[in-house]
Amino acid sequence: MTNHIDFQKIVDQALSGILLLDQNRKIVYYNQTSLQLFNCEPEKLKDLKDFLHPDYHEVCSQRLNRVFSFHETAEAMEQKLVTYTKEIIDVEIKAIPYNLSDKTLALIYIRDITKQKLAEKLLSHNDKLASIGQISAGIAHEVRNPLTAVKGFTQLLKEQVEHNYLETIESELDKALSTLNNLLQVSKPDLIDEARVPIRLCQELDSIVFMFQEQLYNIEIHTDFKDRQQVFMGKKNILVKAFFNLIKNAIEAIEGEGKITIKHFVKDQVVHIVISDTGVGIEEGRNKTSWNTVFLFKARWNRYGINTSIHDCTSASR
């Protein structure tokens, strides 16, 4: 049966480039994969040294000396090659002695690992970003707590002492706390793959409103929750994040005194949430572009963007 097997075709179609080198380091055999790897025509593939990256000339020479002189195997090693078109690629090269009659040749296997190295680099970069996010969230949390305490005592002082500096202190503390809250939001991991769980949305909205109590001195929040016991399946954390952002936008849109109304009701087996405020809103002429991502993220009053929240809600309900 082996008489009918085309071994040459098998070697030519191998995933690795295969070369045979004589003791003068000249290429005496190559497979088709090698031509693709070096991106050259057959007449150009004569000497392996022509394609070695300069940084690896010496180490390759030492490895081949051991193959020819001591019949040792040069185990797989990551190196770089320069193709005929001057492209630098990452490869893994292994060399073993190959006896042909009374001659010793070097059988070279070359595997292209360029894409693998790129993937490893991207994974490493993502891991670093995730670590930075976790560290940032931890720092922001630790710093926010004492600042919140300072803000509370500042408010107590304002009730007992009148001083212009106290207004400035409170204003700057608000800015710092806002920045830290934003950092905590963006430091959280992606929640798109979150599992669906039963959600009672009225309960979650009550919790979100409670989180903003310290920012509501001049703002009234009115809740009109019907069908409070309604439960549906969804991605809880995504929905909480989305409604947190929407309510935060509503608060930031109000200058001085104002009112925010949050409604919850079920109609035609669909849960409806309506959030309205008495803030500045979007200026006339911009309403047609109000759902444009670029506009929203450039809007003065918008920190997170309604578009982001709507996208989160949509993802959570799919």
mmCIF file of C-alpha atoms in Angstrom:
data_model
loop_
_atom_site.group_PDB
_atom_site.id
_atom_site.type_symbol
_atom_site.label_atom_id
_atom_site.label_comp_id
_atom_site.label_asym_id
_atom_site.label_seq_id
_atom_site.Cartn_x
_atom_site.Cartn_y
_atom_site.Cartn_z
ATOM 1 C CA MET A 1 0.000 0.000 0.000
ATOM 2 C CA THR A 2 2.853 2.414 0.791
ATOM 3 C CA ASN A 3 4.005 2.113 -2.840
ATOM 4 C CA HIS A 4 1.051 4.283 -3.852
ATOM 5 C CA ILE A 5 1.634 7.030 -1.258
ATOM 6 C CA ASP A 6 3.002 10.277 -2.638
ATOM 7 C CA PHE A 7 5.457 11.155 0.142
ATOM 8 C CA GLN A 8 6.755 14.167 -1.776
ATOM 9 C CA LYS A 9 3.262 15.665 -1.807
ATOM 10 C CA ILE A 10 2.860 15.005 1.922
ATOM 11 C CA VAL A 11 6.129 16.799 2.680
ATOM 12 C CA ASP A 12 5.300 19.705 0.357
ATOM 13 C CA GLN A 13 1.946 20.243 2.107
ATOM 14 C CA ALA A 14 3.389 20.088 5.638
ATOM 15 C CA LEU A 15 2.593 23.026 7.913
ATOM 16 C CA SER A 16 6.296 23.559 8.636
ATOM 17 C CA GLY A 17 8.991 24.596 6.223
ATOM 18 C CA ILE A 18 11.482 21.729 5.700
ATOM 19 C CA LEU A 19 15.053 22.275 4.505
ATOM 20 C CA LEU A 20 18.157 20.121 4.062
ATOM 21 C CA LEU A 21 21.492 21.893 4.497
ATOM 22 C CA ASP A 22 24.895 20.565 3.523
ATOM 23 C CA GLN A 23 28.011 21.248 5.587
ATOM 24 C CA ASN A 24 28.584 24.477 3.646
ATOM 25 C CA ARG A 25 25.193 25.655 4.941
ATOM 26 C CA LYS A 26 23.781 25.580 1.401
ATOM 27 C CA ILE A 27 20.190 24.491 0.879
ATOM 28 C CA VAL A 28 20.035 21.226 -1.071
ATOM 29 C CA TYR A 29 16.322 20.546 -0.551
ATOM 30 C CA TYR A 30 13.232 22.547 0.377
ATOM 31 C CA ASN A 31 9.498 21.888 0.411
ATOM 32 C CA GLN A 32 6.762 24.157 -0.979
ATOM 33 C CA THR A 33 5.929 25.490 2.489
ATOM 34 C CA SER A 34 9.474 26.868 2.712
ATOM 35 C CA LEU A 35 8.952 28.874 -0.480
ATOM 36 C CA GLN A 36 5.759 30.322 0.973
ATOM 37 C CA LEU A 37 7.493 31.045 4.281
ATOM 38 C CA PHE A 38 10.397 32.910 2.685
ATOM 39 C CA ASN A 39 8.089 34.441 0.054
ATOM 40 C CA CYS A 40 10.536 33.805 -2.764
ATOM 41 C CA GLU A 41 11.021 31.892 -5.998
ATOM 42 C CA PRO A 42 12.994 28.593 -5.979
ATOM 43 C CA GLU A 43 16.087 30.097 -7.621
ATOM 44 C CA LYS A 44 16.375 32.613 -4.746
ATOM 45 C CA LEU A 45 16.420 30.000 -1.996
ATOM 46 C CA LYS A 46 20.086 29.029 -1.908
ATOM 47 C CA ASP A 47 21.575 29.964 1.457
ATOM 48 C CA LEU A 48 19.700 30.003 4.784
ATOM 49 C CA LYS A 49 22.002 32.731 6.056
ATOM 50 C CA ASP A 50 20.471 35.112 3.490
ATOM 51 C CA PHE A 51 17.174 34.904 5.387
ATOM 52 C CA LEU A 52 18.391 34.822 8.989
ATOM 53 C CA HIS A 53 17.850 37.935 11.069
ATOM 54 C CA PRO A 54 21.261 39.508 11.887
ATOM 55 C CA ASP A 55 20.619 39.076 15.621
ATOM 56 C CA TYR A 56 20.581 35.283 15.188
ATOM 57 C CA HIS A 57 23.538 34.657 12.851
ATOM 58 C CA GLU A 58 25.914 33.632 15.628
ATOM 59 C CA VAL A 59 23.533 31.417 17.592
ATOM 60 C CA CYS A 60 22.412 29.642 14.401
ATOM 61 C CA SER A 61 26.011 29.009 13.421
ATOM 62 C CA GLN A 62 26.736 27.493 16.853
ATOM 63 C CA ARG A 63 23.652 25.270 16.707
ATOM 64 C CA LEU A 64 24.514 23.979 13.220
ATOM 65 C CA ASN A 65 28.103 23.254 14.308
ATOM 66 C CA ARG A 66 26.765 20.942 17.017
ATOM 67 C CA VAL A 67 24.517 19.204 14.495
ATOM 68 C CA PHE A 68 27.337 18.572 12.004
ATOM 69 C CA SER A 69 30.246 17.995 14.422
ATOM 70 C CA PHE A 70 28.580 16.106 17.267
ATOM 71 C CA HIS A 71 25.390 14.813 15.633
ATOM 72 C CA GLU A 72 23.344 16.600 18.282
ATOM 73 C CA THR A 73 19.773 17.762 17.887
ATOM 74 C CA ALA A 74 19.250 21.495 18.111
ATOM 75 C CA GLU A 75 15.907 21.696 19.907
ATOM 76 C CA ALA A 76 13.175 24.091 18.838
ATOM 77 C CA MET A 77 14.158 27.697 19.431
ATOM 78 C CA GLU A 78 12.293 30.935 18.732
ATOM 79 C CA GLN A 79 14.103 33.134 16.222
ATOM 80 C CA LYS A 80 13.384 35.708 13.540
ATOM 81 C CA LEU A 81 13.692 35.406 9.772
ATOM 82 C CA VAL A 82 13.706 38.060 7.076
ATOM 83 C CA THR A 83 11.716 37.083 3.995
ATOM 84 C CA TYR A 84 12.769 37.888 0.444
ATOM 85 C CA THR A 85 10.387 40.867 0.577
ATOM 86 C CA LYS A 86 12.145 42.111 3.768
ATOM 87 C CA GLU A 87 9.292 41.215 6.117
ATOM 88 C CA ILE A 88 10.434 40.115 9.584
ATOM 89 C CA ILE A 89 8.595 37.049 10.864
ATOM 90 C CA ASP A 90 8.747 35.077 14.108
ATOM 91 C CA VAL A 91 9.615 31.415 13.678
ATOM 92 C CA GLU A 92 10.501 28.331 15.671
ATOM 93 C CA ILE A 93 13.476 26.417 14.246
ATOM 94 C CA LYS A 94 14.618 22.884 15.014
ATOM 95 C CA ALA A 95 17.631 21.119 13.446
ATOM 96 C CA ILE A 96 18.529 17.420 13.558
ATOM 97 C CA PRO A 97 21.340 15.445 11.886
ATOM 98 C CA TYR A 98 20.304 13.548 8.752
ATOM 99 C CA ASN A 99 22.615 10.886 7.329
ATOM 100 C CA LEU A 100 22.615 10.496 3.551
ATOM 101 C CA SER A 101 25.077 7.861 2.368
ATOM 102 C CA ASP A 102 28.383 8.947 3.863
ATOM 103 C CA LYS A 103 27.355 12.544 4.373
ATOM 104 C CA THR A 104 25.751 14.305 7.308
ATOM 105 C CA LEU A 105 23.141 16.902 6.451
ATOM 106 C CA ALA A 106 21.101 19.152 8.713
ATOM 107 C CA LEU A 107 17.354 18.621 8.549
ATOM 108 C CA ILE A 108 15.706 21.929 9.435
ATOM 109 C CA TYR A 109 12.090 22.381 10.514
ATOM 110 C CA ILE A 110 10.774 25.954 10.490
ATOM 111 C CA ARG A 111 7.360 26.815 11.943
ATOM 112 C CA ASP A 112 5.839 30.268 11.478
ATOM 113 C CA ILE A 113 4.680 31.552 14.899
ATOM 114 C CA THR A 114 4.106 35.198 13.938
ATOM 115 C CA LYS A 115 0.345 35.067 14.549
ATOM 116 C CA GLN A 116 0.858 33.125 17.769
ATOM 117 C CA LYS A 117 3.274 35.770 19.085
ATOM 118 C CA LEU A 118 0.843 38.541 18.161
ATOM 119 C CA ALA A 119 -1.985 36.750 19.977
ATOM 120 C CA GLU A 120 0.205 36.293 23.065
ATOM 121 C CA LYS A 121 1.103 39.996 22.992
ATOM 122 C CA LEU A 122 -2.567 40.996 22.789
ATOM 123 C CA LEU A 123 -3.491 38.657 25.644
ATOM 124 C CA SER A 124 -0.681 40.053 27.762
ATOM 125 C CA HIS A 125 -1.833 43.597 26.994
ATOM 126 C CA ASN A 126 -5.431 42.731 27.937
ATOM 127 C CA ASP A 127 -4.256 41.125 31.192
ATOM 128 C CA LYS A 128 -2.296 44.275 32.040
ATOM 129 C CA LEU A 129 -5.326 46.453 31.319
ATOM 130 C CA ALA A 130 -7.507 44.235 33.506
ATOM 131 C CA SER A 131 -4.958 44.458 36.343
ATOM 132 C CA ILE A 132 -4.749 48.232 35.985
ATOM 133 C CA GLY A 133 -8.548 48.404 36.116
ATOM 134 C CA GLN A 134 -8.675 46.354 39.313
ATOM 135 C CA ILE A 135 -5.939 48.427 40.960
ATOM 136 C CA SER A 136 -7.611 51.680 39.883
ATOM 137 C CA ALA A 137 -10.959 50.543 41.273
ATOM 138 C CA GLY A 138 -9.342 49.602 44.587
ATOM 139 C CA ILE A 139 -7.546 52.929 44.904
ATOM 140 C CA ALA A 140 -10.660 54.887 43.901
ATOM 141 C CA HIS A 141 -12.726 53.034 46.505
ATOM 142 C CA GLU A 142 -10.203 53.681 49.288
ATOM 143 C CA VAL A 143 -9.856 57.361 48.412
ATOM 144 C CA ARG A 144 -13.598 57.943 47.982
ATOM 145 C CA ASN A 145 -14.489 56.848 51.522
ATOM 146 C CA PRO A 146 -12.449 59.494 53.406
ATOM 147 C CA LEU A 147 -13.481 62.177 50.895
ATOM 148 C CA THR A 148 -17.126 61.328 51.524
ATOM 149 C CA ALA A 149 -16.509 61.714 55.254
ATOM 150 C CA VAL A 150 -14.816 65.087 54.714
ATOM 151 C CA LYS A 151 -17.764 66.231 52.613
ATOM 152 C CA GLY A 152 -20.177 65.235 55.390
ATOM 153 C CA PHE A 153 -18.281 67.231 58.011
ATOM 154 C CA THR A 154 -18.049 70.183 55.617
ATOM 155 C CA GLN A 155 -21.834 70.198 55.325
ATOM 156 C CA LEU A 156 -22.123 70.144 59.124
ATOM 157 C CA LEU A 157 -19.729 73.091 59.362
ATOM 158 C CA LYS A 158 -21.830 75.047 56.862
ATOM 159 C CA GLU A 159 -24.805 74.705 59.191
ATOM 160 C CA GLN A 160 -22.785 76.235 62.069
ATOM 161 C CA VAL A 161 -20.381 78.648 60.369
ATOM 162 C CA GLU A 162 -20.749 80.882 57.344
ATOM 163 C CA HIS A 163 -17.621 81.102 55.232
ATOM 164 C CA ASN A 164 -17.069 81.377 51.488
ATOM 165 C CA TYR A 165 -14.274 78.841 51.625
ATOM 166 C CA LEU A 166 -16.698 76.111 52.718
ATOM 167 C CA GLU A 167 -18.620 76.443 49.444
ATOM 168 C CA THR A 168 -15.376 76.115 47.515
ATOM 169 C CA ILE A 169 -14.292 73.107 49.578
ATOM 170 C CA GLU A 170 -17.620 71.347 48.997
ATOM 171 C CA SER A 171 -17.558 72.126 45.273
ATOM 172 C CA GLU A 172 -14.039 70.712 44.860
ATOM 173 C CA LEU A 173 -14.959 67.638 46.913
ATOM 174 C CA ASP A 174 -17.936 67.045 44.614
ATOM 175 C CA LYS A 175 -15.637 67.171 41.600
ATOM 176 C CA ALA A 176 -13.208 64.702 43.176
ATOM 177 C CA LEU A 177 -16.008 62.308 44.197
ATOM 178 C CA SER A 178 -17.541 62.521 40.731
ATOM 179 C CA THR A 179 -14.201 61.645 39.141
ATOM 180 C CA LEU A 180 -13.733 58.690 41.494
ATOM 181 C CA ASN A 181 -17.261 57.426 40.795
ATOM 182 C CA ASN A 182 -16.586 57.606 37.067
ATOM 183 C CA LEU A 183 -13.340 55.704 37.544
ATOM 184 C CA LEU A 184 -15.120 53.008 39.518
ATOM 185 C CA GLN A 185 -17.672 52.632 36.734
ATOM 186 C CA VAL A 186 -15.189 52.255 33.881
ATOM 187 C CA SER A 187 -12.900 49.985 35.936
ATOM 188 C CA LYS A 188 -15.545 47.292 36.150
ATOM 189 C CA PRO A 189 -15.133 44.266 33.841
ATOM 190 C CA ASP A 190 -17.302 43.740 30.769
ATOM 191 C CA LEU A 191 -20.663 42.306 31.739
ATOM 192 C CA ILE A 192 -21.954 41.299 28.302
ATOM 193 C CA ASP A 193 -21.482 37.582 29.064
ATOM 194 C CA GLU A 194 -23.429 37.857 32.297
ATOM 195 C CA ALA A 195 -26.058 35.158 32.873
ATOM 196 C CA ARG A 196 -29.753 36.039 32.927
ATOM 197 C CA VAL A 197 -31.458 35.981 36.307
ATOM 198 C CA PRO A 198 -34.945 36.887 37.606
ATOM 199 C CA ILE A 199 -35.130 40.685 38.115
ATOM 200 C CA ARG A 200 -37.643 42.792 40.037
ATOM 201 C CA LEU A 201 -36.787 46.134 38.471
ATOM 202 C CA CYS A 202 -38.658 48.341 40.957
ATOM 203 C CA GLN A 203 -36.488 47.000 43.744
ATOM 204 C CA GLU A 204 -33.319 47.721 41.760
ATOM 205 C CA LEU A 205 -34.484 51.260 40.911
ATOM 206 C CA ASP A 206 -35.180 51.934 44.597
ATOM 207 C CA SER A 207 -31.603 50.895 45.402
ATOM 208 C CA ILE A 208 -30.141 53.115 42.685
ATOM 209 C CA VAL A 209 -32.126 56.147 43.858
ATOM 210 C CA PHE A 210 -30.898 55.543 47.409
ATOM 211 C CA MET A 211 -27.277 55.643 46.149
ATOM 212 C CA PHE A 212 -27.805 59.250 44.983
ATOM 213 C CA GLN A 213 -29.331 60.556 48.222
ATOM 214 C CA GLU A 214 -26.311 62.712 49.100
ATOM 215 C CA GLN A 215 -26.605 64.547 45.751
ATOM 216 C CA LEU A 216 -30.305 65.373 46.056
ATOM 217 C CA TYR A 217 -30.368 68.441 48.345
ATOM 218 C CA ASN A 218 -32.114 70.605 45.745
ATOM 219 C CA ILE A 219 -33.516 67.826 43.574
ATOM 220 C CA GLU A 220 -36.734 65.932 44.199
ATOM 221 C CA ILE A 221 -37.053 62.398 42.865
ATOM 222 C CA HIS A 222 -40.623 61.220 42.380
ATOM 223 C CA THR A 223 -41.202 57.493 41.754
ATOM 224 C CA ASP A 224 -44.420 56.176 40.239
ATOM 225 C CA PHE A 225 -43.981 52.404 40.320
ATOM 226 C CA LYS A 226 -46.916 50.283 39.195
ATOM 227 C CA ASP A 227 -46.804 46.485 38.866
ATOM 228 C CA ARG A 228 -44.089 46.365 41.539
ATOM 229 C CA GLN A 229 -44.132 42.565 41.742
ATOM 230 C CA GLN A 230 -43.381 42.124 38.039
ATOM 231 C CA VAL A 231 -40.385 39.838 37.478
ATOM 232 C CA PHE A 232 -38.570 39.170 34.196
ATOM 233 C CA MET A 233 -35.365 37.438 33.095
ATOM 234 C CA GLY A 234 -32.411 39.658 32.213
ATOM 235 C CA LYS A 235 -28.803 40.612 32.873
ATOM 236 C CA LYS A 236 -29.092 42.327 36.219
ATOM 237 C CA ASN A 237 -25.734 44.082 36.484
ATOM 238 C CA ILE A 238 -25.950 45.526 32.967
ATOM 239 C CA LEU A 239 -29.420 46.918 33.654
ATOM 240 C CA VAL A 240 -28.353 48.388 36.999
ATOM 241 C CA LYS A 241 -25.360 50.055 35.327
ATOM 242 C CA ALA A 242 -27.560 51.449 32.535
ATOM 243 C CA PHE A 243 -30.192 52.951 34.854
ATOM 244 C CA PHE A 244 -27.471 54.261 37.182
ATOM 245 C CA ASN A 245 -26.027 56.172 34.214
ATOM 246 C CA LEU A 246 -29.434 57.487 33.096
ATOM 247 C CA ILE A 247 -30.348 58.774 36.544
ATOM 248 C CA LYS A 248 -26.871 60.264 36.967
ATOM 249 C CA ASN A 249 -27.308 62.104 33.656
ATOM 250 C CA ALA A 250 -30.671 63.427 34.817
ATOM 251 C CA ILE A 251 -29.134 64.750 38.055
ATOM 252 C CA GLU A 252 -26.242 66.406 36.195
ATOM 253 C CA ALA A 253 -28.654 68.039 33.738
ATOM 254 C CA ILE A 254 -30.399 69.951 36.559
ATOM 255 C CA GLU A 255 -28.848 73.274 37.565
ATOM 256 C CA GLY A 256 -30.046 74.287 41.015
ATOM 257 C CA GLU A 257 -33.484 73.035 41.984
ATOM 258 C CA GLY A 258 -35.336 70.474 39.913
ATOM 259 C CA LYS A 259 -37.329 67.284 39.755
ATOM 260 C CA ILE A 260 -36.746 63.790 38.378
ATOM 261 C CA THR A 261 -39.658 61.431 37.726
ATOM 262 C CA ILE A 262 -39.209 57.685 37.325
ATOM 263 C CA LYS A 263 -42.144 55.587 36.157
ATOM 264 C CA HIS A 264 -42.482 51.808 35.992
ATOM 265 C CA PHE A 265 -45.447 49.973 34.489
ATOM 266 C CA VAL A 266 -46.320 46.925 32.404
ATOM 267 C CA LYS A 267 -48.249 47.254 29.139
ATOM 268 C CA ASP A 268 -48.895 44.501 26.608
ATOM 269 C CA GLN A 269 -46.542 42.208 28.548
ATOM 270 C CA VAL A 270 -43.688 44.727 28.163
ATOM 271 C CA VAL A 271 -42.010 46.455 31.115
ATOM 272 C CA HIS A 272 -41.804 50.218 30.533
ATOM 273 C CA ILE A 273 -39.398 52.548 32.366
ATOM 274 C CA VAL A 274 -39.770 56.303 31.839
ATOM 275 C CA ILE A 275 -37.188 58.698 33.303
ATOM 276 C CA SER A 276 -37.764 62.445 32.903
ATOM 277 C CA ASP A 277 -36.181 65.521 34.473
ATOM 278 C CA THR A 278 -36.507 69.288 34.527
ATOM 279 C CA GLY A 279 -32.892 69.810 33.489
ATOM 280 C CA VAL A 280 -31.447 71.783 30.589
ATOM 281 C CA GLY A 281 -32.026 69.015 28.063
ATOM 282 C CA ILE A 282 -30.578 68.913 24.568
ATOM 283 C CA GLU A 283 -30.548 72.247 22.795
ATOM 284 C CA GLU A 284 -32.940 72.788 19.909
ATOM 285 C CA GLY A 285 -31.539 71.691 16.579
ATOM 286 C CA ARG A 286 -29.571 68.853 18.146
ATOM 287 C CA ASN A 287 -32.545 66.593 18.895
ATOM 288 C CA LYS A 288 -32.238 64.819 15.558
ATOM 289 C CA THR A 289 -28.703 63.800 16.445
ATOM 290 C CA SER A 290 -29.435 63.042 20.086
ATOM 291 C CA TRP A 291 -28.844 59.316 19.591
ATOM 292 C CA ASN A 292 -25.615 59.845 17.729
ATOM 293 C CA THR A 293 -22.728 58.398 19.755
ATOM 294 C CA VAL A 294 -20.261 61.138 18.820
ATOM 295 C CA PHE A 295 -22.671 63.905 19.803
ATOM 296 C CA LEU A 296 -23.528 62.318 23.130
ATOM 297 C CA PHE A 297 -19.986 61.793 24.273
ATOM 298 C CA LYS A 298 -19.157 65.405 23.421
ATOM 299 C CA ALA A 299 -22.228 66.850 25.108
ATOM 300 C CA ARG A 300 -21.275 69.112 28.016
ATOM 301 C CA TRP A 301 -23.697 67.617 30.516
ATOM 302 C CA ASN A 302 -23.251 64.012 29.598
ATOM 303 C CA ARG A 303 -20.625 61.933 31.433
ATOM 304 C CA TYR A 304 -21.579 58.427 30.300
ATOM 305 C CA GLY A 305 -24.011 58.974 27.433
ATOM 306 C CA ILE A 306 -27.630 57.959 27.011
ATOM 307 C CA ASN A 307 -26.578 55.944 23.981
ATOM 308 C CA THR A 308 -24.379 53.776 26.211
ATOM 309 C CA SER A 309 -27.245 53.145 28.606
ATOM 310 C CA ILE A 310 -29.724 52.300 25.864
ATOM 311 C CA HIS A 311 -27.195 49.875 24.368
ATOM 312 C CA ASP A 312 -26.738 48.263 27.774
ATOM 313 C CA CYS A 313 -30.515 47.870 28.217
ATOM 314 C CA THR A 314 -30.848 46.348 24.773
ATOM 315 C CA SER A 315 -28.024 43.887 25.404
ATOM 316 C CA ALA A 316 -29.460 42.908 28.753
ATOM 317 C CA SER A 317 -32.893 42.109 27.356
ATOM 318 C CA ARG A 318 -31.792 39.993 24.395
#
